[in-house]
Short mmCIF file of C-alpha atoms and ligand atoms in Angstrom, two decimals:
data_model
loop_
_atom_site.label_atom_id
_atom_site.label_comp_id
_atom_site.label_asym_id
_atom_site.label_seq_id
_atom_site.Cartn_x
_atom_site.Cartn_y
_atom_site.Cartn_z
CA UNK A 1 -0.05 0.31 -0.38
CA UNK A 2 3.02 2.52 0.32
CA UNK A 3 4.71 2.39 -2.69
CA UNK A 4 3.62 4.23 -5.32
CA UNK A 5 2.31 4.13 -8.36
CA UNK A 6 4.19 6.06 -11.07
CA UNK A 7 3.32 4.24 -14.23
CA UNK A 8 -0.36 5.74 -14.14
CA UNK A 9 -0.64 9.59 -15.40
CA UNK A 10 -1.09 10.53 -11.69
CA UNK A 11 0.45 9.03 -9.19
CA UNK A 12 -0.74 7.82 -6.11
CA UNK A 13 -0.63 5.05 -3.30
CA UNK A 14 -4.55 4.89 -3.13
CA UNK A 15 -4.85 2.44 -5.95
CA UNK A 16 -6.66 4.48 -7.25
CA UNK A 17 -7.08 2.91 -11.10
CA UNK A 18 -9.37 0.51 -9.18
CA UNK A 19 -12.86 3.99 -8.65
CA UNK A 20 -13.25 4.93 -13.08
CA UNK A 21 -14.92 7.28 -12.30
CA UNK A 22 -12.85 9.65 -9.20
CA UNK A 23 -9.73 8.87 -12.09
CA UNK A 24 -11.88 10.28 -14.90
CA UNK A 25 -13.09 13.13 -12.30
CA UNK A 26 -8.83 13.80 -11.20
CA UNK A 27 -7.17 13.12 -14.41
CA UNK A 28 -9.84 15.71 -15.62
CA UNK A 29 -8.64 18.36 -12.41
CA UNK A 30 -4.66 17.74 -15.07
CA UNK A 31 -4.62 20.32 -16.61
CA UNK A 32 -6.07 22.92 -15.30
CA UNK A 33 -3.67 22.48 -12.19
CA UNK A 34 -1.38 22.29 -14.87
CA UNK A 35 -1.85 25.04 -16.11
CA UNK A 36 -2.37 27.26 -13.05
CA UNK A 37 1.45 25.88 -12.45
CA UNK A 38 2.03 27.18 -16.73
CA UNK A 39 1.17 30.98 -15.39
CA UNK A 40 0.77 31.49 -10.97
CA UNK A 41 4.16 28.91 -10.40
CA UNK A 42 7.80 30.21 -10.56
CA UNK A 43 7.62 32.49 -13.25
CA UNK A 44 10.70 32.31 -15.63
CA UNK A 45 11.91 28.32 -14.79
CA UNK A 46 10.18 26.34 -16.22
CA UNK A 47 12.06 25.05 -18.97
CA UNK A 48 14.86 24.34 -15.92
CA UNK A 49 16.39 21.42 -14.44
CA UNK A 50 16.00 21.51 -10.71
CA UNK A 51 17.10 19.08 -7.92
CA UNK A 52 14.27 18.19 -6.89
CA UNK A 53 13.24 15.49 -4.59
CA UNK A 54 10.25 13.18 -4.96
CA UNK A 55 8.73 10.46 -2.80
CA UNK A 56 8.51 7.34 -3.79
CA UNK A 57 6.86 5.68 -1.23
CA UNK A 58 5.09 6.93 2.23
CA UNK A 59 6.98 4.30 4.99
CA UNK A 60 9.41 6.68 7.07
CA UNK A 61 12.63 7.45 5.73
CA UNK A 62 12.48 5.30 2.94
CA UNK A 63 10.22 7.89 0.48
CA UNK A 64 13.11 10.55 -1.09
CA UNK A 65 14.73 10.70 -4.53
CA UNK A 66 17.01 13.27 -5.28
CA UNK A 67 17.41 14.09 -9.49
CA UNK A 68 17.22 16.97 -12.20
CA UNK A 69 13.37 17.53 -13.14
CA UNK A 70 11.85 19.72 -15.12
CA UNK A 71 9.28 21.68 -12.35
CA UNK A 72 6.32 21.01 -15.20
CA UNK A 73 7.34 17.08 -15.58
CA UNK A 74 7.01 16.96 -11.71
CA UNK A 75 5.07 13.76 -10.98
CA UNK A 76 2.79 15.44 -8.54
CA UNK A 77 0.10 12.71 -7.01
CA UNK A 78 -1.36 11.42 -4.36
CA UNK A 79 0.05 9.78 -0.93
CA UNK A 80 -1.67 8.63 1.74
CA UNK A 81 0.25 7.23 5.05
CA UNK A 82 -0.80 3.44 5.17
CA UNK A 83 -3.77 3.18 7.11
CA UNK A 84 -3.37 2.27 10.53
CA UNK A 85 -5.34 -0.73 11.77
CA UNK A 86 -8.46 -0.30 13.82
CA UNK A 87 -8.58 3.01 14.75
CA UNK A 88 -10.32 5.05 16.82
CA UNK A 89 -12.18 7.97 16.77
CA UNK A 90 -9.53 10.03 19.70
CA UNK A 91 -11.37 12.98 20.82
CA UNK A 92 -14.75 15.05 20.65
CA UNK A 93 -18.81 13.99 20.78
CA UNK A 94 -17.43 10.86 19.23
CA UNK A 95 -14.40 10.03 21.20
CA UNK A 96 -13.83 5.44 21.14
CA UNK A 97 -16.30 4.81 17.98
CA UNK A 98 -14.54 3.11 14.06
CA UNK A 99 -13.03 6.03 12.77
CA UNK A 100 -15.04 7.25 9.03
CA UNK A 101 -13.42 6.16 5.66
CA UNK A 102 -16.69 8.19 4.40
CA UNK A 103 -18.00 11.50 5.15
CA UNK A 104 -21.10 11.47 7.89
CA UNK A 105 -24.40 13.70 6.70
CA UNK A 106 -24.05 16.35 9.12
CA UNK A 107 -20.32 16.61 9.28
CA UNK A 108 -20.71 17.03 5.69
CA UNK A 109 -20.78 21.28 5.62
CA UNK A 110 -17.56 21.89 7.95
CA UNK A 111 -15.62 18.73 6.81
CA UNK A 112 -15.34 20.10 3.01
CA UNK A 113 -15.47 23.57 4.73
CA UNK A 114 -11.94 22.44 6.14
CA UNK A 115 -10.64 21.07 3.51
CA UNK A 116 -11.17 23.71 1.08
CA UNK A 117 -9.76 27.04 3.62
CA UNK A 118 -6.55 24.29 3.68
CA UNK A 119 -5.98 23.30 0.54
CA UNK A 120 -6.36 27.30 -0.93
CA UNK A 121 -3.68 27.69 1.23
CA UNK A 122 -1.19 25.89 -0.65
CA UNK A 123 -2.09 27.16 -4.48
CA UNK A 124 -2.24 30.87 -2.28
CA UNK A 125 1.92 30.32 -1.55
CA UNK A 126 2.78 29.15 -5.19
CA UNK A 127 1.13 32.23 -6.36
CA UNK A 128 3.13 35.27 -3.37
CA UNK A 129 6.19 33.31 -4.20
CA UNK A 130 6.50 32.99 -8.17
CA UNK A 131 8.79 36.63 -8.83
CA UNK A 132 10.76 35.25 -6.37
CA UNK A 133 13.26 33.30 -8.61
CA UNK A 134 14.28 36.53 -10.42
CA UNK A 135 16.30 37.46 -6.92
CA UNK A 136 17.74 34.52 -5.50
CA UNK A 137 20.99 34.56 -3.35
CA UNK A 138 21.61 31.93 -4.75
CA UNK A 139 21.08 28.33 -6.19
CA UNK A 140 21.59 26.13 -3.31
CA UNK A 141 18.11 28.85 -2.13
CA UNK A 142 16.55 28.87 -4.86
CA UNK A 143 16.26 25.31 -5.77
CA UNK A 144 14.53 25.16 -2.33
CA UNK A 145 11.70 27.71 -2.92
CA UNK A 146 11.45 25.38 -6.22
CA UNK A 147 10.85 22.46 -2.98
CA UNK A 148 8.42 24.04 -1.10
CA UNK A 149 6.79 26.24 -4.71
CA UNK A 150 6.24 21.56 -5.75
CA UNK A 151 4.75 20.27 -2.90
CA UNK A 152 3.10 23.00 -1.98
CA UNK A 153 0.82 21.54 -5.14
CA UNK A 154 1.30 18.74 -4.26
CA UNK A 155 0.10 19.20 -1.00
CA UNK A 156 -3.57 21.24 -3.48
CA UNK A 157 -3.50 17.67 -5.06
CA UNK A 158 -4.11 15.90 -1.61
CA UNK A 159 -6.79 18.03 -1.04
CA UNK A 160 -7.99 17.65 -4.54
CA UNK A 161 -8.33 14.52 -4.01
CA UNK A 162 -10.44 14.43 -0.92
CA UNK A 163 -12.56 16.67 -2.65
CA UNK A 164 -13.32 14.68 -5.75
CA UNK A 165 -13.50 11.54 -3.93
CA UNK A 166 -15.35 12.42 -1.04
CA UNK A 167 -17.91 15.26 -1.95
CA UNK A 168 -19.24 14.39 -5.03
CA UNK A 169 -19.77 17.15 -7.88
CA UNK A 170 -20.40 20.23 -4.82
CA UNK A 171 -16.39 18.61 -4.22
CA UNK A 172 -15.54 19.16 -7.57
CA UNK A 173 -17.13 22.81 -7.81
CA UNK A 174 -14.98 23.53 -5.17
CA UNK A 175 -11.58 21.80 -6.97
CA UNK A 176 -12.26 24.02 -9.16
CA UNK A 177 -13.01 27.64 -7.79
CA UNK A 178 -8.68 26.43 -5.82
CA UNK A 179 -7.43 27.68 -9.27
CA UNK A 180 -9.34 30.54 -9.32
CA UNK A 181 -9.04 32.24 -6.06
CA UNK A 182 -5.80 34.42 -6.51
CA UNK A 183 -3.86 35.32 -3.72
CA UNK A 184 -3.60 39.03 -3.43
CA UNK A 185 -6.71 39.95 -6.40
CA UNK A 186 -9.13 42.51 -4.82
CA UNK A 187 -11.86 40.43 -6.34
CA UNK A 188 -11.73 36.58 -5.50
CA UNK A 189 -8.80 37.07 -2.66
CA UNK A 190 -7.51 33.83 -1.69
CA UNK A 191 -9.44 32.59 2.23
CA UNK A 192 -6.85 33.55 4.80
CA UNK A 193 -6.03 37.18 4.83
CA UNK A 194 -1.65 35.80 4.97
CA UNK A 195 -2.33 34.72 1.86
CA UNK A 196 -2.94 37.53 0.58
CA UNK A 197 0.23 39.54 1.25
CA UNK A 198 2.63 39.74 -1.31
CA UNK A 199 6.27 38.23 -0.55
CA UNK A 200 8.45 39.98 -2.67
CA UNK A 201 11.77 39.09 -0.83
CA UNK A 202 13.76 36.48 0.22
CA UNK A 203 13.81 38.16 3.73
CA UNK A 204 10.18 37.95 3.97
CA UNK A 205 10.13 34.38 2.38
CA UNK A 206 12.32 33.08 4.41
CA UNK A 207 9.97 34.41 7.65
CA UNK A 208 7.09 32.82 5.22
CA UNK A 209 8.49 29.84 5.44
CA UNK A 210 9.07 30.10 9.80
CA UNK A 211 6.23 31.36 10.32
CA UNK A 212 2.82 30.79 7.73
CA UNK A 213 4.73 26.99 7.55
CA UNK A 214 4.83 26.44 10.85
CA UNK A 215 0.90 27.38 11.10
CA UNK A 216 0.36 25.44 8.17
CA UNK A 217 2.26 22.42 10.50
CA UNK A 218 0.02 22.38 13.40
CA UNK A 219 -2.81 23.00 11.44
CA UNK A 220 -2.21 19.50 8.95
CA UNK A 221 -1.19 17.91 12.85
CA UNK A 222 -4.81 18.63 14.23
CA UNK A 223 -6.50 17.74 11.57
CA UNK A 224 -3.80 14.22 11.06
CA UNK A 225 -6.65 13.82 14.37
CA UNK A 226 -9.60 14.23 12.34
CA UNK A 227 -11.82 10.79 12.49
CA UNK A 228 -12.54 10.84 8.74
CA UNK A 229 -9.08 9.23 7.63
CA UNK A 230 -8.05 10.18 4.37
CA UNK A 231 -8.00 13.15 5.77
CA UNK A 232 -5.65 11.93 8.84
CA UNK A 233 -3.91 9.76 6.44
CA UNK A 234 -3.40 12.36 3.73
CA UNK A 235 -2.28 15.33 6.08
CA UNK A 236 0.45 12.74 7.97
CA UNK A 237 2.61 12.58 4.50
CA UNK A 238 2.22 16.31 4.14
CA UNK A 239 3.74 16.80 8.06
CA UNK A 240 7.05 15.24 6.85
CA UNK A 241 6.91 16.95 3.46
CA UNK A 242 5.71 19.67 5.95
CA UNK A 243 8.81 19.77 7.80
CA UNK A 244 11.35 20.54 4.70
CA UNK A 245 9.47 23.62 4.77
CA UNK A 246 10.53 24.85 8.02
CA UNK A 247 14.44 23.91 6.87
CA UNK A 248 14.49 26.53 4.32
CA UNK A 249 12.13 29.35 6.60
CA UNK A 250 13.93 29.01 9.87
CA UNK A 251 17.53 28.90 8.67
CA UNK A 252 16.70 30.89 5.69
CA UNK A 253 17.06 33.87 9.04
CA UNK A 254 19.33 31.78 10.51
CA UNK A 255 21.75 32.63 7.96
CA UNK A 256 20.54 36.74 7.23
CA UNK A 257 21.41 37.30 11.20
CA UNK A 258 24.63 35.44 11.44
CA UNK A 259 25.70 37.53 7.99
CA UNK A 260 24.74 40.96 9.74
CA UNK A 261 26.71 39.98 12.61
CA UNK A 262 29.68 39.25 10.25
CA UNK A 263 28.81 42.99 8.19
CA UNK A 264 28.43 44.59 11.28
CA UNK A 265 31.61 43.75 12.38
CA UNK A 266 33.00 44.48 9.07
CA UNK A 267 31.82 48.42 9.83
CA UNK A 268 33.44 51.45 12.21
CA UNK A 269 30.37 52.02 12.74
CA UNK A 270 28.53 48.97 14.01
CA UNK A 271 26.27 49.56 10.86
CA UNK A 272 25.60 46.50 8.65
CA UNK A 273 22.86 48.38 6.22
CA UNK A 274 26.49 50.15 6.02
CA UNK A 275 28.04 47.39 4.58
CA UNK A 276 25.40 45.76 2.73
CA UNK A 277 23.27 43.34 4.95
CA UNK A 278 19.91 43.50 6.60
CA UNK A 279 20.77 44.89 9.85
CA UNK A 280 19.24 43.21 13.42
CA UNK A 281 16.16 45.85 14.23
CA UNK A 282 14.59 45.85 10.45
CA UNK A 283 14.74 41.91 11.41
CA UNK A 284 13.22 42.17 14.56
CA UNK A 285 10.25 44.08 12.31
CA UNK A 286 9.60 41.62 9.54
CA UNK A 287 9.92 38.84 13.04
CA UNK A 288 6.75 41.30 13.58
CA UNK A 289 4.69 40.88 10.79
CA UNK A 290 4.96 38.20 9.62
CA UNK A 291 4.65 35.73 13.24
CA UNK A 292 1.30 38.17 14.34
CA UNK A 293 -0.22 37.44 10.85
CA UNK A 294 0.97 34.09 11.52
CA UNK A 295 -1.18 33.64 15.14
CA UNK A 296 -4.15 35.92 13.28
CA UNK A 297 -4.49 31.89 10.63
CA UNK A 298 -5.91 29.77 13.94
CA UNK A 299 -9.13 31.91 14.42
CA UNK A 300 -10.43 33.90 16.89
CA UNK A 301 -9.42 33.14 20.83
CA UNK A 302 -13.09 32.03 21.65
CA UNK A 303 -15.17 30.61 18.54
CA UNK A 304 -17.90 28.29 18.27
CA UNK A 305 -17.11 26.88 14.56
CA UNK A 306 -13.43 25.46 16.81
CA UNK A 307 -16.28 23.76 19.66
CA UNK A 308 -18.38 22.57 16.43
CA UNK A 309 -15.09 20.75 14.79
CA UNK A 310 -13.82 18.57 18.28
CA UNK A 311 -16.90 18.40 18.96
CA UNK A 312 -17.63 16.08 15.46
CA UNK A 313 -14.03 14.86 16.10
CA UNK A 314 -12.96 16.64 13.37
CA UNK A 315 -10.02 18.69 14.50
CA UNK A 316 -7.99 17.66 17.59
CA UNK A 317 -5.49 18.88 19.24
CA UNK A 318 -1.58 18.97 18.77
CA UNK A 319 -0.68 15.10 19.60
CA UNK A 320 -4.51 14.67 21.23
CA UNK A 321 -2.82 11.67 21.99
CA UNK A 322 -0.75 13.24 25.62
CA UNK A 323 -3.98 14.73 27.10
CA UNK A 324 -5.96 13.21 29.26
CA UNK A 325 -9.61 13.83 28.60
CA UNK A 326 -10.95 13.77 25.62
CA UNK A 327 -14.06 15.34 25.47
CA UNK A 328 -13.30 18.36 26.44
CA UNK A 329 -16.22 18.97 28.91
CA UNK A 330 -16.87 21.04 31.99
CA UNK A 331 -13.54 22.49 32.11
CA UNK A 332 -11.96 25.67 31.20
CA UNK A 333 -9.23 28.40 29.65
CA UNK A 334 -8.59 31.27 31.15
CA UNK A 335 -8.35 33.53 28.16
CA UNK A 336 -7.59 37.60 29.11
CA UNK A 337 -9.94 39.31 26.82
CA UNK A 338 -10.17 43.60 26.95
CA UNK A 339 -12.83 44.99 28.95
CA UNK A 340 -12.71 48.33 28.10
CA UNK A 341 -9.62 50.03 29.31
CA UNK A 342 -8.84 47.36 31.50
CA UNK A 343 -7.14 43.77 30.73
CA UNK A 344 -9.16 41.22 32.11
CA UNK A 345 -9.14 37.28 32.24
CA UNK A 346 -12.59 35.29 31.61
CA UNK A 347 -12.70 31.08 31.74
CA UNK A 348 -14.04 30.02 28.54
CA UNK A 349 -15.60 26.65 27.81
CA UNK A 350 -12.24 24.67 26.63
CA UNK A 351 -14.28 23.30 23.56
CA UNK A 352 -14.55 26.97 22.18
CA UNK A 353 -10.83 27.56 23.27
CA UNK A 354 -9.74 25.36 21.17
CA UNK A 355 -8.04 27.37 18.19
CA UNK A 356 -6.11 29.26 21.25
CA UNK A 357 -4.61 26.04 23.06
CA UNK A 358 -3.37 25.09 18.98
CA UNK A 359 -1.98 28.45 19.05
CA UNK A 360 -0.22 28.13 22.18
CA UNK A 361 1.74 24.67 20.83
CA UNK A 362 3.07 27.26 17.91
CA UNK A 363 4.03 30.36 20.40
CA UNK A 364 5.73 27.23 22.13
CA UNK A 365 7.19 26.31 18.89
CA UNK A 366 8.36 29.51 17.30
CA UNK A 367 10.45 30.42 20.59
CA UNK A 368 12.44 26.98 20.29
CA UNK A 369 13.25 28.16 16.81
CA UNK A 370 14.16 31.93 18.14
CA UNK A 371 16.58 29.87 20.91
CA UNK A 372 17.98 28.60 17.75
CA UNK A 373 18.80 31.85 16.06
CA UNK A 374 19.97 33.63 19.44
CA UNK A 375 21.87 31.39 20.06
CA UNK A 376 23.46 31.40 16.36
CA UNK A 377 23.13 35.74 17.14
CA UNK A 378 25.83 34.99 20.32
CA UNK A 379 27.97 33.03 18.50
CA UNK A 380 28.98 35.19 15.59
CA UNK A 381 29.38 37.65 18.66
CA UNK A 382 26.58 39.70 19.54
CA UNK A 383 26.77 40.46 22.72
CA UNK A 384 22.80 42.67 23.17
CA UNK A 385 20.81 42.75 20.62
CA UNK A 386 18.36 38.72 20.64
CA UNK A 387 15.14 38.85 18.39
CA UNK A 388 12.16 38.30 20.46
CA UNK A 389 8.28 37.00 19.75
CA UNK A 390 5.96 40.04 20.36
CA UNK A 391 3.27 39.84 22.35
CA UNK A 392 -0.10 37.32 21.09
CA UNK A 393 -2.38 41.19 21.38
CA UNK A 394 0.10 43.03 19.11
CA UNK A 395 -1.18 43.44 15.38
CA UNK A 396 -4.41 41.28 14.78
CA UNK A 397 -6.33 40.95 12.65
CA UNK A 398 -8.37 38.12 13.53
CA UNK A 399 -9.77 37.71 16.66
CA UNK A 400 -10.19 39.29 19.97
CA UNK A 401 -7.16 41.88 20.20
CA UNK A 402 -8.45 42.48 16.21
CA UNK A 403 -10.31 45.84 17.18
CA UNK A 404 -7.85 47.33 20.08
CA UNK A 405 -3.98 48.52 19.39
CA UNK A 406 -1.52 46.80 21.42
CA UNK A 407 2.59 47.33 21.24
CA UNK A 408 4.81 44.28 21.45
CA UNK A 409 4.75 43.66 24.57
CA UNK A 410 0.60 43.02 25.29
CA UNK A 411 0.09 46.37 26.16
CA UNK A 412 -3.15 48.80 25.05
CA UNK A 413 -2.28 51.75 23.19
CA UNK A 414 -3.30 54.72 21.34
CA UNK A 415 -4.08 55.26 17.85
CA UNK A 416 -1.71 58.29 18.21
CA UNK A 417 -0.01 55.96 19.48
CA UNK A 418 0.03 53.14 17.46
CA UNK A 419 0.62 56.13 14.59
CA UNK A 420 3.92 57.47 16.51
CA UNK A 421 5.30 53.70 17.30
CA UNK A 422 4.26 51.36 14.87
CA UNK A 423 8.31 52.47 13.06
CA UNK A 424 9.84 50.31 15.37
CA UNK A 425 7.27 47.67 15.45
CA UNK A 426 6.49 46.72 11.69
CA UNK A 427 9.21 47.07 8.14
CA UNK A 428 8.23 50.23 7.25
CA UNK A 429 8.51 51.19 3.36
CA UNK A 430 11.69 52.02 3.75
CA UNK A 431 12.56 48.65 5.15
CA UNK A 432 11.60 47.29 2.63
CA UNK A 433 12.93 49.11 -0.39
CA UNK A 434 15.62 48.72 1.51
CA UNK A 435 15.24 44.83 1.17
CA UNK A 436 14.36 45.22 -1.72
CA UNK A 437 17.22 47.24 -3.26
CA UNK A 438 19.59 44.67 -2.13
CA UNK A 439 18.17 41.26 -4.01
CA UNK A 440 20.01 40.56 -6.85
CA UNK A 441 19.99 37.70 -8.54
CA UNK A 442 22.92 35.39 -7.67
CA UNK A 443 23.54 31.81 -9.98
CA UNK A 444 27.11 31.25 -10.09
CA UNK A 445 26.99 27.20 -8.10
CA UNK A 446 29.05 28.15 -5.26
CA UNK A 447 27.71 32.05 -4.33
CA UNK A 448 26.37 33.93 -2.29
CA UNK A 449 24.65 36.99 -1.93
CA UNK A 450 25.92 39.65 0.33
CA UNK A 451 23.44 39.96 2.47
CA UNK A 452 23.30 36.21 3.65
CA UNK A 453 25.39 33.26 5.56
CA UNK A 454 26.11 30.36 3.47
CA UNK A 455 24.06 27.46 4.69
CA UNK A 456 25.94 24.53 6.73
CA UNK A 457 25.94 22.57 4.04
CA UNK A 458 24.54 21.08 0.60
CA UNK A 459 21.38 19.07 -0.33
CA UNK A 460 21.34 15.14 -0.38
CA UNK A 461 25.32 15.72 0.85
CA UNK A 462 26.06 17.25 -1.99
CA UNK A 463 28.94 19.90 -2.37
CA UNK A 464 27.08 23.71 -1.42
CA UNK A 465 28.61 24.65 -5.56
CA UNK A 466 26.54 22.13 -7.00
CA UNK A 467 24.98 23.09 -9.95
CA UNK A 468 21.10 22.94 -7.98
CA UNK A 469 18.85 23.86 -10.72
CA UNK A 470 20.70 24.48 -14.30
CA UNK A 471 19.15 26.57 -16.30
N1 BYC B 501 -8.52 34.95 8.07
O1 BYC B 501 -14.01 30.90 14.22
P1 BYC B 501 -13.03 32.10 13.36
C1 BYC B 501 -0.41 26.02 5.38
C2 BYC B 501 -12.82 33.83 9.61
S1 BYC B 501 -1.77 26.39 6.22
C3 BYC B 501 -9.17 34.83 7.22
O2 BYC B 501 -12.31 32.69 14.65
P2 BYC B 501 -12.02 29.45 13.22
C4 BYC B 501 0.48 25.86 4.54
C5 BYC B 501 -13.37 32.30 9.25
O3 BYC B 501 -12.89 31.28 8.91
C6 BYC B 501 -3.10 25.76 7.38
N2 BYC B 501 -10.35 35.18 7.53
O4 BYC B 501 -12.08 30.78 13.72
C7 BYC B 501 1.44 27.33 4.52
C8 BYC B 501 -13.98 32.63 9.26
O5 BYC B 501 -14.66 32.82 8.62
P3 BYC B 501 -15.92 32.92 7.93
C9 BYC B 501 -4.07 26.29 6.95
C10 BYC B 501 -10.34 34.62 9.14
O6 BYC B 501 -13.49 28.96 12.22
C11 BYC B 501 1.70 27.79 3.79
C12 BYC B 501 -14.39 33.87 10.50
O7 BYC B 501 -12.74 34.35 10.19
N3 BYC B 501 -4.45 25.34 7.39
O8 BYC B 501 -0.89 25.29 4.93
O9 BYC B 501 -12.32 28.39 14.60
C13 BYC B 501 1.65 27.67 3.15
C14 BYC B 501 -15.24 33.16 11.88
O10 BYC B 501 -14.14 32.18 12.55
C15 BYC B 501 -8.99 34.01 9.63
C16 BYC B 501 -5.92 25.37 7.85
O11 BYC B 501 -6.54 26.35 8.20
C17 BYC B 501 -8.18 34.53 8.97
N4 BYC B 501 -6.27 34.52 9.09
O12 BYC B 501 -10.70 29.60 12.59
C18 BYC B 501 1.52 26.51 2.69
C19 BYC B 501 -7.00 24.26 8.62
N5 BYC B 501 -9.11 33.01 10.23
O13 BYC B 501 -16.98 30.45 8.35
C20 BYC B 501 0.41 26.22 3.12
C21 BYC B 501 -8.09 24.45 8.20
C22 BYC B 501 -10.65 32.89 10.48
O14 BYC B 501 -17.36 32.96 9.01
N6 BYC B 501 -8.91 26.31 8.33
N7 BYC B 501 -11.24 33.67 9.48
O15 BYC B 501 -16.54 33.37 6.81
C23 BYC B 501 -9.05 26.16 9.65
O16 BYC B 501 -9.58 24.74 10.07
C24 BYC B 501 -10.49 27.15 10.66
O17 BYC B 501 -10.86 28.31 9.54
C25 BYC B 501 -9.44 28.44 10.91
C26 BYC B 501 -10.63 29.43 11.70
C27 BYC B 501 -7.96 27.83 11.76
C28 BYC B 501 -8.03 29.13 9.13
#
């Protein structure tokens, strides 16, 4: 079951050929996907040979195969993690019952909405990143960008398989609509805010893959707990691919930080910008921006949708098995709200606070990333500056803090104070223009742009000066 059949038009490990109707429907969607990829995927690199990894089996450890491939020839397909024997619903009102291999009628609409929302983010990120090939800091980074892009394309396939396979006509319509919305488009935007934000430079890309892809990790983890077993199995395999995206983001930002310190040391005034680097306060502002946008992706702190998802057994907590109580009724969790001018803690029924429970896990994980970045700063000899995470109330546009303004420490601030200080906290137009001005491409194997340190090692044990992308 786990090995992937590449002899068919749509590679898969779900025995697609045994369901002719589904196979035909997906084969009809495939050219539309390829048209979308050619129109909205990486600009200018579709004919290049890229050193990409492809799944060969969904077994642990044994799934990667590396080769030079033209991106439009990448074998996008449908790969599910192996079914667990006698898997049971792990939480909510149906806890302990056998998991479902069909969609229960009463949950059809909400489940479809979850799958569509998840699916919508995948092509969105490819659209956001499509111009970055023109400004890559190295061939190594260019290849990593394209690896991320083709895998997001595959994650779209994963959700489209579920829509086509389990939701009939409306599922097929939703799958078509996934190729019609566009990141940042005023008339037909992507569903979630972060996926309509521009990604015009590589510092943004590294922050996006650190913070926004990390939301993906936790949302997929919550959906991997789902009682709808096909969703659980597809998310489990997607998580193994997601790990590389997080690596790209975390090491990317770390290399920019290291270089900032190295360049500041070379400058008589300790000014990284004067040496063509990105200074630490600017990096902090980009971190503030993408962390806060990504916090929004968890939805509101108090959410009846989240309670319904949990009750129905559709979306669990991160690693649900680590909790003792999987029903979560008659328990509360404190949430801090703004009562007029003062912050006050209120006890909220736990099921309604599930978005916050997941956001907590996410914030903890982000903290670990920052610890690594700050260790790197110390290793480079930076004695004072440390990157910090802003407070969860800072710069929110979704949820209970969206109506108010808070500083990065989480204190309420007036509109005047916000206006006077926002340039310290979030990237200014001048910051963005400066970062963009550094983005000149480096296409020579082994060479790096001046504003970023070299990575520790190449891909798949190859040297750094390997030609990862052949033009
Ligand atoms: N922007 O009760 P609420 C990834 C909407 S990333 C715009 O607060 P709920 C990836 C919400 O839809 C992972 N709208 O929230 C990363 C609702 O709208 P309706 C993606 C937002 O429903 C990088 C209303 O506000 N996966 O994979 O509890 C690269 C009130 O809803 C936003 C998922 O998100 C926002 N930020 O939770 C590539 C998993 N937040 O229904 C890929 C599936 C909320 O009133 N999605 N709204 O029109 C979900 O589980 C939930 O929909 C959410 C929202 C967690 C997003």
